[in-house]
Amino acid sequence: MRRLMWTKLALATLLGAACVTINVYFPAAAAEKAADQFIDGVWQKSAPPAAEPKPADKTSSLAPHAEPLAIMFARSVLESVVPAAQAADVNIDVNSPAIRAIQATMAERHSQLSKYYDSGAIGLTADGMVDVRDQNAVPLPERVLLRKLVGEDNHDRALLYQEVAKANGHPEWEADIRSSFARRWIARAQTGWYYKQGDSWVQKQ
């Protein structure tokens, strides 16, 4: 009787955890890694060094009989309920044809925008976009072109976040994708570039 009660308790606990995971799961670390890959392609930066491999989990070498029977049973049921993507490392794909096309267009445009980042005329915003910070830093004949480039870049950025979410089968992730990219645009920006923090512009040190 006690074994049956333990089995029911373990099963209820693990299934409850599964429900929570399915409802709220967003692979933030994978999204930021994907963002770095995309951003480095746009800004023609070198890829970041690979992370050191994590030590092997010693508990994985335990014999199957070392795990209580109730947990083994609950785990088998859990694995049939939780999608495989939830149980394994998740990758965010930024290599679809549509995303690669956006990246190529943004990389070409960046060759024109980079000098405006350097001069402080434009900067990055907290919502993953770019904005004019100081048009007085731009010669008068170039200001119309600058606004045009900024508008086109923001159009591509908005499309990018939508496409990444869609390409990975989760359109509902668009806002989370945008937030992840927004953080990484700023994190990977060059020293001296500006970014928006609250209502103020901050120069990256």
mmCIF file of N, CA and C in Angstrom, residues 40-153:
data_model
loop_
_atom_site.group_PDB
_atom_site.id
_atom_site.type_symbol
_atom_site.label_atom_id
_atom_site.label_comp_id
_atom_site.label_asym_id
_atom_site.label_seq_id
_atom_site.Cartn_x
_atom_site.Cartn_y
_atom_site.Cartn_z
ATOM 1 N N ASP A 40 26.556 38.575 -35.449
ATOM 2 C CA ASP A 40 27.940 38.542 -35.928
ATOM 3 C C ASP A 40 28.000 38.495 -37.448
ATOM 4 N N GLY A 41 27.004 37.845 -38.051
ATOM 5 C CA GLY A 41 26.945 37.820 -39.505
ATOM 6 C C GLY A 41 26.618 39.186 -40.085
ATOM 7 N N VAL A 42 25.745 39.928 -39.412
ATOM 8 C CA VAL A 42 25.374 41.264 -39.877
ATOM 9 C C VAL A 42 26.533 42.245 -39.708
ATOM 10 N N TRP A 43 27.159 42.192 -38.549
ATOM 11 C CA TRP A 43 28.229 43.145 -38.244
ATOM 12 C C TRP A 43 29.612 42.640 -38.631
ATOM 13 N N GLN A 44 29.651 41.458 -39.256
ATOM 14 C CA GLN A 44 30.913 40.870 -39.712
ATOM 15 C C GLN A 44 31.920 40.729 -38.575
ATOM 16 N N LYS A 45 31.408 40.278 -37.431
ATOM 17 C CA LYS A 45 32.261 40.036 -36.274
ATOM 18 C C LYS A 45 32.680 38.581 -36.248
ATOM 19 N N SER A 46 33.794 38.309 -35.583
ATOM 20 C CA SER A 46 34.221 36.921 -35.411
ATOM 21 C C SER A 46 33.276 36.222 -34.460
ATOM 22 N N ALA A 47 33.071 34.965 -34.694
ATOM 23 C CA ALA A 47 32.199 34.183 -33.813
ATOM 24 C C ALA A 47 32.824 34.100 -32.428
ATOM 25 N N PRO A 48 32.008 34.122 -31.353
ATOM 26 C CA PRO A 48 32.539 34.004 -29.991
ATOM 27 C C PRO A 48 33.140 32.628 -29.780
ATOM 28 N N PRO A 49 34.132 32.520 -28.897
ATOM 29 C CA PRO A 49 34.738 31.206 -28.634
ATOM 30 C C PRO A 49 33.715 30.222 -28.110
ATOM 31 N N ALA A 50 33.904 28.981 -28.465
ATOM 32 C CA ALA A 50 32.977 27.937 -28.018
ATOM 33 C C ALA A 50 33.067 27.776 -26.511
ATOM 34 N N ALA A 51 31.937 27.492 -25.905
ATOM 35 C CA ALA A 51 31.899 27.302 -24.450
ATOM 36 C C ALA A 51 32.600 25.999 -24.079
ATOM 37 N N GLU A 52 33.203 26.005 -22.908
ATOM 38 C CA GLU A 52 33.862 24.802 -22.423
ATOM 39 C C GLU A 52 32.821 23.717 -22.159
ATOM 40 N N PRO A 53 33.113 22.477 -22.530
ATOM 41 C CA PRO A 53 32.140 21.410 -22.273
ATOM 42 C C PRO A 53 31.928 21.214 -20.781
ATOM 43 N N LYS A 54 30.705 20.927 -20.423
ATOM 44 C CA LYS A 54 30.390 20.713 -19.015
ATOM 45 C C LYS A 54 30.842 19.320 -18.578
ATOM 46 N N PRO A 55 31.276 19.191 -17.326
ATOM 47 C CA PRO A 55 31.657 17.864 -16.832
ATOM 48 C C PRO A 55 30.494 16.892 -16.926
ATOM 49 N N ALA A 56 30.820 15.653 -17.159
ATOM 50 C CA ALA A 56 29.770 14.638 -17.255
ATOM 51 C C ALA A 56 29.062 14.496 -15.915
ATOM 52 N N ASP A 57 27.774 14.259 -15.976
ATOM 53 C CA ASP A 57 26.976 14.061 -14.771
ATOM 54 C C ASP A 57 27.230 12.660 -14.236
ATOM 55 N N LYS A 58 27.891 12.592 -13.077
ATOM 56 C CA LYS A 58 28.252 11.294 -12.524
ATOM 57 C C LYS A 58 27.029 10.461 -12.157
ATOM 58 N N THR A 59 25.908 11.146 -11.892
ATOM 59 C CA THR A 59 24.731 10.377 -11.495
ATOM 60 C C THR A 59 24.191 9.558 -12.648
ATOM 61 N N SER A 60 24.575 9.928 -13.892
ATOM 62 C CA SER A 60 24.058 9.181 -15.035
ATOM 63 C C SER A 60 24.638 7.784 -15.109
ATOM 64 N N SER A 61 25.713 7.519 -14.372
ATOM 65 C CA SER A 61 26.338 6.207 -14.424
ATOM 66 C C SER A 61 25.737 5.232 -13.430
ATOM 67 N N LEU A 62 24.751 5.689 -12.662
ATOM 68 C CA LEU A 62 24.128 4.807 -11.685
ATOM 69 C C LEU A 62 23.358 3.713 -12.394
ATOM 70 N N ALA A 63 23.375 2.557 -11.823
ATOM 71 C CA ALA A 63 22.639 1.439 -12.410
ATOM 72 C C ALA A 63 21.150 1.705 -12.341
ATOM 73 N N PRO A 64 20.372 1.190 -13.294
ATOM 74 C CA PRO A 64 18.936 1.437 -13.301
ATOM 75 C C PRO A 64 18.253 1.047 -12.002
ATOM 76 N N HIS A 65 18.734 -0.035 -11.354
ATOM 77 C CA HIS A 65 18.043 -0.481 -10.147
ATOM 78 C C HIS A 65 18.278 0.452 -8.972
ATOM 79 N N ALA A 66 19.214 1.428 -9.132
ATOM 80 C CA ALA A 66 19.469 2.341 -8.024
ATOM 81 C C ALA A 66 18.346 3.369 -7.896
ATOM 82 N N GLU A 67 17.535 3.529 -8.940
ATOM 83 C CA GLU A 67 16.443 4.475 -8.916
ATOM 84 C C GLU A 67 15.202 3.769 -8.400
ATOM 85 N N PRO A 68 14.464 4.361 -7.471
ATOM 86 C CA PRO A 68 13.257 3.716 -6.951
ATOM 87 C C PRO A 68 12.306 3.352 -8.072
ATOM 88 N N LEU A 69 11.637 2.226 -7.904
ATOM 89 C CA LEU A 69 10.721 1.733 -8.926
ATOM 90 C C LEU A 69 9.643 2.750 -9.239
ATOM 91 N N ALA A 70 9.151 3.440 -8.224
ATOM 92 C CA ALA A 70 8.084 4.419 -8.446
ATOM 93 C C ALA A 70 8.552 5.543 -9.353
ATOM 94 N N ILE A 71 9.803 6.004 -9.140
ATOM 95 C CA ILE A 71 10.340 7.089 -9.960
ATOM 96 C C ILE A 71 10.545 6.617 -11.385
ATOM 97 N N MET A 72 11.026 5.376 -11.548
ATOM 98 C CA MET A 72 11.232 4.832 -12.887
ATOM 99 C C MET A 72 9.914 4.790 -13.648
ATOM 100 N N PHE A 73 8.862 4.357 -12.959
ATOM 101 C CA PHE A 73 7.557 4.285 -13.600
ATOM 102 C C PHE A 73 7.057 5.672 -13.966
ATOM 103 N N ALA A 74 7.191 6.619 -13.024
ATOM 104 C CA ALA A 74 6.722 7.983 -13.279
ATOM 105 C C ALA A 74 7.497 8.622 -14.422
ATOM 106 N N ARG A 75 8.810 8.347 -14.465
ATOM 107 C CA ARG A 75 9.635 8.923 -15.521
ATOM 108 C C ARG A 75 9.216 8.410 -16.895
ATOM 109 N N SER A 76 8.884 7.119 -16.977
ATOM 110 C CA SER A 76 8.484 6.557 -18.267
ATOM 111 C C SER A 76 7.192 7.190 -18.757
ATOM 112 N N VAL A 77 6.278 7.467 -17.826
ATOM 113 C CA VAL A 77 5.032 8.133 -18.206
ATOM 114 C C VAL A 77 5.309 9.573 -18.614
ATOM 115 N N LEU A 78 6.190 10.242 -17.859
ATOM 116 C CA LEU A 78 6.521 11.630 -18.141
ATOM 117 C C LEU A 78 7.117 11.778 -19.528
ATOM 118 N N GLU A 79 8.002 10.872 -19.902
ATOM 119 C CA GLU A 79 8.664 10.956 -21.200
ATOM 120 C C GLU A 79 7.686 10.762 -22.341
ATOM 121 N N SER A 80 6.582 10.076 -22.073
ATOM 122 C CA SER A 80 5.573 9.894 -23.111
ATOM 123 C C SER A 80 4.677 11.113 -23.243
ATOM 124 N N VAL A 81 4.713 11.991 -22.224
ATOM 125 C CA VAL A 81 3.859 13.178 -22.228
ATOM 126 C C VAL A 81 4.611 14.400 -22.719
ATOM 127 N N VAL A 82 5.847 14.593 -22.233
ATOM 128 C CA VAL A 82 6.633 15.778 -22.570
ATOM 129 C C VAL A 82 7.243 15.598 -23.940
ATOM 130 N N PRO A 83 7.124 16.590 -24.844
ATOM 131 C CA PRO A 83 7.741 16.485 -26.162
ATOM 132 C C PRO A 83 9.234 16.303 -26.049
ATOM 133 N N ALA A 84 9.818 15.624 -27.031
ATOM 134 C CA ALA A 84 11.256 15.347 -26.997
ATOM 135 C C ALA A 84 12.067 16.624 -26.918
ATOM 136 N N ALA A 85 11.581 17.703 -27.542
ATOM 137 C CA ALA A 85 12.326 18.960 -27.530
ATOM 138 C C ALA A 85 12.469 19.522 -26.132
ATOM 139 N N GLN A 86 11.522 19.170 -25.233
ATOM 140 C CA GLN A 86 11.613 19.675 -23.880
ATOM 141 C C GLN A 86 12.669 18.935 -23.082
ATOM 142 N N ALA A 87 12.955 17.704 -23.444
ATOM 143 C CA ALA A 87 13.873 16.877 -22.674
ATOM 144 C C ALA A 87 15.314 17.020 -23.150
ATOM 145 N N ALA A 88 15.511 17.572 -24.330
ATOM 146 C CA ALA A 88 16.859 17.693 -24.875
ATOM 147 C C ALA A 88 17.243 19.160 -24.978
ATOM 148 N N ASP A 89 18.508 19.411 -25.289
ATOM 149 C CA ASP A 89 18.950 20.774 -25.530
ATOM 150 C C ASP A 89 18.237 21.297 -26.770
ATOM 151 N N VAL A 90 17.708 22.509 -26.674
ATOM 152 C CA VAL A 90 16.946 23.095 -27.768
ATOM 153 C C VAL A 90 17.825 24.088 -28.515
ATOM 154 N N ASN A 91 17.768 24.033 -29.831
ATOM 155 C CA ASN A 91 18.473 24.994 -30.662
ATOM 156 C C ASN A 91 17.461 25.905 -31.333
ATOM 157 N N ILE A 92 17.808 27.173 -31.454
ATOM 158 C CA ILE A 92 16.981 28.114 -32.201
ATOM 159 C C ILE A 92 17.622 28.264 -33.580
ATOM 160 N N ASP A 93 16.862 27.939 -34.599
ATOM 161 C CA ASP A 93 17.371 27.961 -35.970
ATOM 162 C C ASP A 93 17.278 29.362 -36.559
ATOM 163 N N VAL A 94 18.409 29.889 -37.024
ATOM 164 C CA VAL A 94 18.413 31.191 -37.708
ATOM 165 C C VAL A 94 18.996 31.013 -39.112
ATOM 166 N N ASN A 95 18.789 29.837 -39.685
ATOM 167 C CA ASN A 95 19.372 29.529 -40.990
ATOM 168 C C ASN A 95 18.334 29.231 -42.064
ATOM 169 N N SER A 96 17.087 29.615 -41.832
ATOM 170 C CA SER A 96 16.089 29.415 -42.873
ATOM 171 C C SER A 96 16.399 30.379 -44.032
ATOM 172 N N PRO A 97 15.924 30.072 -45.227
ATOM 173 C CA PRO A 97 16.180 30.974 -46.368
ATOM 174 C C PRO A 97 15.721 32.406 -46.107
ATOM 175 N N ALA A 98 14.549 32.564 -45.479
ATOM 176 C CA ALA A 98 14.032 33.910 -45.212
ATOM 177 C C ALA A 98 14.934 34.671 -44.244
ATOM 178 N N ILE A 99 15.410 33.984 -43.208
ATOM 179 C CA ILE A 99 16.269 34.637 -42.213
ATOM 180 C C ILE A 99 17.631 34.971 -42.816
ATOM 181 N N ARG A 100 18.176 34.064 -43.621
ATOM 182 C CA ARG A 100 19.465 34.339 -44.267
ATOM 183 C C ARG A 100 19.357 35.538 -45.214
ATOM 184 N N ALA A 101 18.209 35.676 -45.883
ATOM 185 C CA ALA A 101 18.010 36.815 -46.781
ATOM 186 C C ALA A 101 17.978 38.120 -45.994
ATOM 187 N N ILE A 102 17.307 38.112 -44.840
ATOM 188 C CA ILE A 102 17.271 39.305 -43.987
ATOM 189 C C ILE A 102 18.678 39.643 -43.506
ATOM 190 N N GLN A 103 19.428 38.621 -43.098
ATOM 191 C CA GLN A 103 20.786 38.841 -42.609
ATOM 192 C C GLN A 103 21.668 39.464 -43.692
ATOM 193 N N ALA A 104 21.559 38.959 -44.916
ATOM 194 C CA ALA A 104 22.379 39.481 -46.015
ATOM 195 C C ALA A 104 22.036 40.938 -46.297
ATOM 196 N N THR A 105 20.747 41.266 -46.278
ATOM 197 C CA THR A 105 20.319 42.644 -46.533
ATOM 198 C C THR A 105 20.805 43.573 -45.433
ATOM 199 N N MET A 106 20.686 43.127 -44.182
ATOM 200 C CA MET A 106 21.130 43.962 -43.064
ATOM 201 C C MET A 106 22.639 44.135 -43.055
ATOM 202 N N ALA A 107 23.369 43.092 -43.441
ATOM 203 C CA ALA A 107 24.830 43.190 -43.488
ATOM 204 C C ALA A 107 25.261 44.205 -44.534
ATOM 205 N N GLU A 108 24.598 44.197 -45.680
ATOM 206 C CA GLU A 108 24.919 45.165 -46.734
ATOM 207 C C GLU A 108 24.608 46.581 -46.272
ATOM 208 N N ARG A 109 23.469 46.746 -45.598
ATOM 209 C CA ARG A 109 23.090 48.072 -45.110
ATOM 210 C C ARG A 109 24.019 48.547 -43.999
ATOM 211 N N HIS A 110 24.521 47.595 -43.201
ATOM 212 C CA HIS A 110 25.398 47.989 -42.100
ATOM 213 C C HIS A 110 26.666 48.676 -42.607
ATOM 214 N N SER A 111 27.088 48.361 -43.796
ATOM 215 C CA SER A 111 28.271 49.032 -44.350
ATOM 216 C C SER A 111 28.034 50.531 -44.492
ATOM 217 N N GLN A 112 26.757 50.926 -44.593
ATOM 218 C CA GLN A 112 26.413 52.343 -44.646
ATOM 219 C C GLN A 112 26.100 52.905 -43.257
ATOM 220 N N LEU A 113 25.551 52.068 -42.385
ATOM 221 C CA LEU A 113 25.153 52.539 -41.057
ATOM 222 C C LEU A 113 26.304 52.616 -40.069
ATOM 223 N N SER A 114 27.348 51.849 -40.295
ATOM 224 C CA SER A 114 28.408 51.733 -39.278
ATOM 225 C C SER A 114 29.013 53.088 -38.908
ATOM 226 N N LYS A 115 29.192 53.972 -39.878
ATOM 227 C CA LYS A 115 29.806 55.264 -39.559
ATOM 228 C C LYS A 115 28.887 56.112 -38.683
ATOM 229 N N TYR A 116 27.579 55.867 -38.779
ATOM 230 C CA TYR A 116 26.641 56.619 -37.948
ATOM 231 C C TYR A 116 26.594 56.069 -36.526
ATOM 232 N N TYR A 117 26.825 54.757 -36.372
ATOM 233 C CA TYR A 117 27.021 54.211 -35.025
ATOM 234 C C TYR A 117 28.274 54.824 -34.413
ATOM 235 N N ASP A 118 29.343 54.879 -35.211
ATOM 236 C CA ASP A 118 30.631 55.369 -34.705
ATOM 237 C C ASP A 118 30.556 56.835 -34.272
ATOM 238 N N SER A 119 29.789 57.635 -35.019
ATOM 239 C CA SER A 119 29.705 59.068 -34.707
ATOM 240 C C SER A 119 28.708 59.368 -33.603
ATOM 241 N N GLY A 120 27.899 58.378 -33.229
ATOM 242 C CA GLY A 120 26.876 58.601 -32.207
ATOM 243 C C GLY A 120 25.590 59.168 -32.764
ATOM 244 N N ALA A 121 25.465 59.209 -34.078
ATOM 245 C CA ALA A 121 24.245 59.735 -34.688
ATOM 246 C C ALA A 121 23.073 58.803 -34.460
ATOM 247 N N ILE A 122 23.346 57.517 -34.395
ATOM 248 C CA ILE A 122 22.296 56.536 -34.144
ATOM 249 C C ILE A 122 22.721 55.628 -32.998
ATOM 250 N N GLY A 123 21.752 54.910 -32.460
ATOM 251 C CA GLY A 123 22.052 53.975 -31.382
ATOM 252 C C GLY A 123 21.009 52.876 -31.327
ATOM 253 N N LEU A 124 21.265 51.919 -30.472
ATOM 254 C CA LEU A 124 20.391 50.758 -30.318
ATOM 255 C C LEU A 124 19.367 51.014 -29.217
ATOM 256 N N THR A 125 18.153 50.523 -29.423
ATOM 257 C CA THR A 125 17.111 50.712 -28.425
ATOM 258 C C THR A 125 16.864 49.417 -27.655
ATOM 259 N N ALA A 126 16.150 49.531 -26.549
ATOM 260 C CA ALA A 126 15.923 48.383 -25.672
ATOM 261 C C ALA A 126 14.919 47.401 -26.238
ATOM 262 N N ASP A 127 14.248 47.760 -27.323
ATOM 263 C CA ASP A 127 13.275 46.846 -27.927
ATOM 264 C C ASP A 127 13.797 46.225 -29.218
ATOM 265 N N GLY A 128 15.114 46.204 -29.368
ATOM 266 C CA GLY A 128 15.714 45.513 -30.503
ATOM 267 C C GLY A 128 15.713 46.287 -31.801
ATOM 268 N N MET A 129 15.548 47.602 -31.717
ATOM 269 C CA MET A 129 15.525 48.424 -32.912
ATOM 270 C C MET A 129 16.715 49.400 -32.894
ATOM 271 N N VAL A 130 16.735 50.288 -33.882
ATOM 272 C CA VAL A 130 17.772 51.318 -33.951
ATOM 273 C C VAL A 130 17.064 52.650 -34.127
ATOM 274 N N ASP A 131 17.639 53.712 -33.591
ATOM 275 C CA ASP A 131 16.966 55.013 -33.650
ATOM 276 C C ASP A 131 18.005 56.115 -33.862
ATOM 277 N N VAL A 132 17.534 57.236 -34.398
ATOM 278 C CA VAL A 132 18.409 58.404 -34.564
ATOM 279 C C VAL A 132 18.594 59.055 -33.199
ATOM 280 N N ARG A 133 19.833 59.188 -32.794
ATOM 281 C CA ARG A 133 20.142 59.787 -31.496
ATOM 282 C C ARG A 133 20.471 61.270 -31.639
ATOM 283 N N ASP A 134 21.262 61.619 -32.654
ATOM 284 C CA ASP A 134 21.717 63.000 -32.823
ATOM 285 C C ASP A 134 21.911 63.281 -34.306
ATOM 286 N N GLN A 135 20.889 63.838 -34.940
ATOM 287 C CA GLN A 135 21.001 64.105 -36.365
ATOM 288 C C GLN A 135 21.989 65.229 -36.675
ATOM 289 N N ASN A 136 22.312 66.016 -35.664
ATOM 290 C CA ASN A 136 23.287 67.084 -35.878
ATOM 291 C C ASN A 136 24.692 66.541 -36.110
ATOM 292 N N ALA A 137 24.896 65.245 -35.785
ATOM 293 C CA ALA A 137 26.192 64.623 -36.038
ATOM 294 C C ALA A 137 26.321 64.179 -37.497
ATOM 295 N N VAL A 138 25.257 64.422 -38.268
ATOM 296 C CA VAL A 138 25.230 63.999 -39.672
ATOM 297 C C VAL A 138 25.155 65.229 -40.560
ATOM 298 N N PRO A 139 25.970 65.298 -41.605
ATOM 299 C CA PRO A 139 25.874 66.423 -42.540
ATOM 300 C C PRO A 139 24.459 66.544 -43.101
ATOM 301 N N LEU A 140 24.000 67.742 -43.291
ATOM 302 C CA LEU A 140 22.630 67.990 -43.736
ATOM 303 C C LEU A 140 22.238 67.186 -44.976
ATOM 304 N N PRO A 141 23.086 67.086 -45.992
ATOM 305 C CA PRO A 141 22.686 66.334 -47.193
ATOM 306 C C PRO A 141 22.477 64.836 -46.938
ATOM 307 N N GLU A 142 22.981 64.318 -45.810
ATOM 308 C CA GLU A 142 22.885 62.879 -45.541
ATOM 309 C C GLU A 142 21.705 62.511 -44.644
ATOM 310 N N ARG A 143 21.015 63.500 -44.125
ATOM 311 C CA ARG A 143 20.005 63.207 -43.102
ATOM 312 C C ARG A 143 18.806 62.444 -43.650
ATOM 313 N N VAL A 144 18.386 62.758 -44.852
ATOM 314 C CA VAL A 144 17.274 62.022 -45.455
ATOM 315 C C VAL A 144 17.674 60.566 -45.671
ATOM 316 N N LEU A 145 18.901 60.352 -46.171
ATOM 317 C CA LEU A 145 19.391 58.995 -46.373
ATOM 318 C C LEU A 145 19.463 58.236 -45.049
ATOM 319 N N LEU A 146 19.931 58.911 -43.998
ATOM 320 C CA LEU A 146 20.046 58.264 -42.694
ATOM 321 C C LEU A 146 18.676 57.789 -42.208
ATOM 322 N N ARG A 147 17.675 58.654 -42.282
ATOM 323 C CA ARG A 147 16.331 58.264 -41.836
ATOM 324 C C ARG A 147 15.798 57.093 -42.663
ATOM 325 N N LYS A 148 16.126 57.097 -43.950
ATOM 326 C CA LYS A 148 15.695 56.005 -44.820
ATOM 327 C C LYS A 148 16.356 54.694 -44.397
ATOM 328 N N LEU A 149 17.661 54.732 -44.130
ATOM 329 C CA LEU A 149 18.393 53.531 -43.720
ATOM 330 C C LEU A 149 17.879 53.000 -42.385
ATOM 331 N N VAL A 150 17.619 53.904 -41.446
ATOM 332 C CA VAL A 150 17.114 53.496 -40.130
ATOM 333 C C VAL A 150 15.738 52.850 -40.271
ATOM 334 N N GLY A 151 14.872 53.460 -41.082
ATOM 335 C CA GLY A 151 13.541 52.895 -41.292
ATOM 336 C C GLY A 151 13.602 51.516 -41.916
ATOM 337 N N GLU A 152 14.472 51.334 -42.904
ATOM 338 C CA GLU A 152 14.610 50.033 -43.551
ATOM 339 C C GLU A 152 15.182 48.995 -42.593
ATOM 340 N N ASP A 153 16.139 49.413 -41.771
ATOM 341 C CA ASP A 153 16.742 48.473 -40.834
ATOM 342 C C ASP A 153 15.721 48.022 -39.793
#
